[in-house]
GROMACS .gro file of C-alpha atoms in nm:
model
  148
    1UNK     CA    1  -0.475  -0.058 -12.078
    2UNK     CA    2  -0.805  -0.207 -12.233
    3UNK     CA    3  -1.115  -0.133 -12.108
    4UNK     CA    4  -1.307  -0.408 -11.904
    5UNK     CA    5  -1.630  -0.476 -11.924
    6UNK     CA    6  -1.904  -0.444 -11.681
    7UNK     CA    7  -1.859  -0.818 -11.591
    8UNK     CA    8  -1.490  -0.791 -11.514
    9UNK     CA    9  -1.548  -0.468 -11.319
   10UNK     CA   10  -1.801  -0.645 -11.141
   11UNK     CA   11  -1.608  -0.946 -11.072
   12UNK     CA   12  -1.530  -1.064 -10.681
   13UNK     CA   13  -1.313  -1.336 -10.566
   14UNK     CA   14  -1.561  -1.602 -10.472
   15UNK     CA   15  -1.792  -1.500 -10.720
   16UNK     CA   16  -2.010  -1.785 -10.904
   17UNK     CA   17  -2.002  -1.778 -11.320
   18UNK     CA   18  -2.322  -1.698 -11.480
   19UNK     CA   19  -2.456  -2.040 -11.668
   20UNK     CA   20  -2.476  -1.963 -12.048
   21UNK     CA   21  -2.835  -2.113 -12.184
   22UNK     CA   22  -2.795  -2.400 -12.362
   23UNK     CA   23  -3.143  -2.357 -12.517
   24UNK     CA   24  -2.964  -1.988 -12.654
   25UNK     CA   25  -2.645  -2.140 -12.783
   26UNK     CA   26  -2.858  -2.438 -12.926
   27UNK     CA   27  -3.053  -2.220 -13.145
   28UNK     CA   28  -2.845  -1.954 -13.238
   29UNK     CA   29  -2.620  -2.221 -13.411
   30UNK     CA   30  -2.911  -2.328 -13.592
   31UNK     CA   31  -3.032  -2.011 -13.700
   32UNK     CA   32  -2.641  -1.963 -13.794
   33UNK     CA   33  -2.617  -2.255 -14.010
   34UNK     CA   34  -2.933  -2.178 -14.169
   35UNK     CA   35  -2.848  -1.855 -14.299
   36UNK     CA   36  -2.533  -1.996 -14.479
   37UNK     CA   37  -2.795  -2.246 -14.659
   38UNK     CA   38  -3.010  -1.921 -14.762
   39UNK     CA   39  -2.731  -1.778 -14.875
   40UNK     CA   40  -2.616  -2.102 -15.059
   41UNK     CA   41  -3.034  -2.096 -15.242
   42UNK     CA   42  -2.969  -1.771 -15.318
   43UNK     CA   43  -2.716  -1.840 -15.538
   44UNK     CA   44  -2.882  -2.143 -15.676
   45UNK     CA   45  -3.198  -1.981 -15.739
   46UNK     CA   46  -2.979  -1.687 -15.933
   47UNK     CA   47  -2.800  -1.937 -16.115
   48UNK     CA   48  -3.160  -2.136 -16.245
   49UNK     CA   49  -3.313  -1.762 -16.328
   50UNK     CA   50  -2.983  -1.603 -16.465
   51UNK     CA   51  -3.138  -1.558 -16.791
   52UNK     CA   52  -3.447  -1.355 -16.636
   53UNK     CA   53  -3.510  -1.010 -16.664
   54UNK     CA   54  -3.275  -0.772 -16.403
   55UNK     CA   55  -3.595  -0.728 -16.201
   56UNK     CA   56  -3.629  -1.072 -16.108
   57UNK     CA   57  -3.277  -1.116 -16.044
   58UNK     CA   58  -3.302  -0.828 -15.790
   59UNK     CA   59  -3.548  -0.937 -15.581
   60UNK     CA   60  -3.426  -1.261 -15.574
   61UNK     CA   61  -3.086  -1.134 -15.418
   62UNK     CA   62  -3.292  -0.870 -15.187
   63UNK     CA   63  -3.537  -1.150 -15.029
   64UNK     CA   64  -3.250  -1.431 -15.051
   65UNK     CA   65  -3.003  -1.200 -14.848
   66UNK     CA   66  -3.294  -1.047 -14.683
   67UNK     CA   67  -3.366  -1.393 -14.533
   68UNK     CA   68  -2.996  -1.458 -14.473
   69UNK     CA   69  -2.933  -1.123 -14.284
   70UNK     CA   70  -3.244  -1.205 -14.045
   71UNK     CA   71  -3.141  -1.558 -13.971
   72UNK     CA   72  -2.789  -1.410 -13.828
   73UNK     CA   73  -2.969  -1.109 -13.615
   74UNK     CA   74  -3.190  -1.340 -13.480
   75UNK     CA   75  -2.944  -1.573 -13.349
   76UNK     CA   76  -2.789  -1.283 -13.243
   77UNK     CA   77  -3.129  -1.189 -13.007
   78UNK     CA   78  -3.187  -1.493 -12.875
   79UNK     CA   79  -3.141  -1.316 -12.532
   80UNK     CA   80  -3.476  -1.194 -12.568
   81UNK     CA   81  -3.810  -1.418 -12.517
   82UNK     CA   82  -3.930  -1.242 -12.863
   83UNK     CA   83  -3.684  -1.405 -13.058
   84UNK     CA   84  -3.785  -1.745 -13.052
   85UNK     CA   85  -4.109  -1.656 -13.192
   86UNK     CA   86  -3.921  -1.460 -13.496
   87UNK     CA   87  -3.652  -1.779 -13.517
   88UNK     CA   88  -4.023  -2.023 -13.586
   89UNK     CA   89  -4.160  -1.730 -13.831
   90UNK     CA   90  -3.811  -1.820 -14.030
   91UNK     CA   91  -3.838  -2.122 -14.017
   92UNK     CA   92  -4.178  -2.073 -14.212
   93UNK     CA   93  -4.008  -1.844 -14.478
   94UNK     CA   94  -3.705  -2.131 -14.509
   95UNK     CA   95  -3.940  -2.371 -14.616
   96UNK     CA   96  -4.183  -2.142 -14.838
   97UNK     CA   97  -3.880  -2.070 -15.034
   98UNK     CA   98  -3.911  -2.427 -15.153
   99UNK     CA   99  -4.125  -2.200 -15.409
  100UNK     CA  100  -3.814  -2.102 -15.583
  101UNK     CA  101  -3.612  -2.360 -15.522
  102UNK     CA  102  -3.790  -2.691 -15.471
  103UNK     CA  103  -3.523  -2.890 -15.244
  104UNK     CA  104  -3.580  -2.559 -14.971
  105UNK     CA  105  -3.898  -2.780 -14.875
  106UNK     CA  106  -3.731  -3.057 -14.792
  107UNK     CA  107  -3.429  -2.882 -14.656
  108UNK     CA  108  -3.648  -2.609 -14.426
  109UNK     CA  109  -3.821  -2.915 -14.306
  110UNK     CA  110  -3.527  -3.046 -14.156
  111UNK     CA  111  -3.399  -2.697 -14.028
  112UNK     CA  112  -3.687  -2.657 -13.881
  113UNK     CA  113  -3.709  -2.973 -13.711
  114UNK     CA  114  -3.372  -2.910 -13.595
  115UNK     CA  115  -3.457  -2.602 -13.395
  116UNK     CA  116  -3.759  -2.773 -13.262
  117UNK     CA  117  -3.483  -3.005 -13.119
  118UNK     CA  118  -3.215  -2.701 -12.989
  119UNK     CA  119  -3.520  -2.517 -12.852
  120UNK     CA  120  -3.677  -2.843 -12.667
  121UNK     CA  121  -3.373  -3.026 -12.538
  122UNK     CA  122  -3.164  -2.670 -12.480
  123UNK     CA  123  -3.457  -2.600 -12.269
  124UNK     CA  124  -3.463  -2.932 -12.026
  125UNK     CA  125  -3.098  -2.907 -12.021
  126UNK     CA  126  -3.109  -2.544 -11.898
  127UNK     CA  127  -3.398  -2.703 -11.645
  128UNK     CA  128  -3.165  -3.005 -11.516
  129UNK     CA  129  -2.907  -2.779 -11.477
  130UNK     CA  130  -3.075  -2.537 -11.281
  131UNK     CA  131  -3.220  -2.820 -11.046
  132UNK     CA  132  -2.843  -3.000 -11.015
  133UNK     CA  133  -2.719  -2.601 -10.887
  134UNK     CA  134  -3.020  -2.577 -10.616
  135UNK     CA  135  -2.931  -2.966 -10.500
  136UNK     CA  136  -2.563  -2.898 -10.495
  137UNK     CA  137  -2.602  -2.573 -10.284
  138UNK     CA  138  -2.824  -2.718 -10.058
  139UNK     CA  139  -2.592  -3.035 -10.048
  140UNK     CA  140  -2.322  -2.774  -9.972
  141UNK     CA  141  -2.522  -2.577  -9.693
  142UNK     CA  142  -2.600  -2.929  -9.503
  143UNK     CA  143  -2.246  -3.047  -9.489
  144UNK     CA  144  -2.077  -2.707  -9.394
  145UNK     CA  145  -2.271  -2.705  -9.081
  146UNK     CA  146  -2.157  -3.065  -9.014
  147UNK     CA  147  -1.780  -2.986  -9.142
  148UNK     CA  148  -1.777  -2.721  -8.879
   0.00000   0.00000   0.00000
């Protein structure tokens, strides 16, 4: 038999799901998505310098993949306050690497104005939410004492 997890082992009948954060899931597929586009510069930027010394070409695969490797953990730790203050620091580093590859500028700019918009709306979504439980349990606590 497979091994539950804590949650299952945890688990009563009656028992209200935990709400995901939208703010999280938002972000994370941001972050996602951006690290396939570092990944995708990384290549281009190999391909413009492929006639460069080997040093050059290795650093541009180190910071490139670097970059692309910290955009997934991150969206990975987005359980953690911290992490949205790393996600805006790549955000940053997306666009600087407009440096090597001059459509980045343009491109960060819009990735990063696309996690303003997961972070901003995922976080008044999470808010609404959390007000529409508290009505709808206080909804349900007035009209079980009337039901009985």
């Amino acid at each position: 038999m497979a091994r539950m997890t804590r949650a299952q082992r945890e688990w009563r009948p009656g028992m209200k799901k935990k709400r995901g954060s939208i703010k999280r899931m938002f972000a994370a597929t941001v972050l996602s998505l951006e690290a396939l586009v570092a990944f995708f510069a990384t290549l281009a930027t190999f391909g413009m310098h492929y006639t460069d010394p080997t040093s050059v070409k290795v650093w541009i695969w180190v910071l490139g993949l670097g970059l692309a490797i910290l955009l997934l953990l991150t969206s990975g730790m987005l359980k953690k306050p911290w992490a949205y203050t790393l996600g805006w620091v790549l955000q940053a580093l997306l666009i600087f690497s407009g440096f090597a590859l001059t459509p980045m500028f343009f491109i960060g700019t819009c990735f990063a104005l696309a996690y303003w918009y997961a972070v901003s709306t995922g976080a008044r979504l999470d808010r609404e939410n959390l007000q529409r439980e508290r009505e709808q349990e206080e909804w349900e606590r007035r009209n079980a004492a009337t039901e009985s």
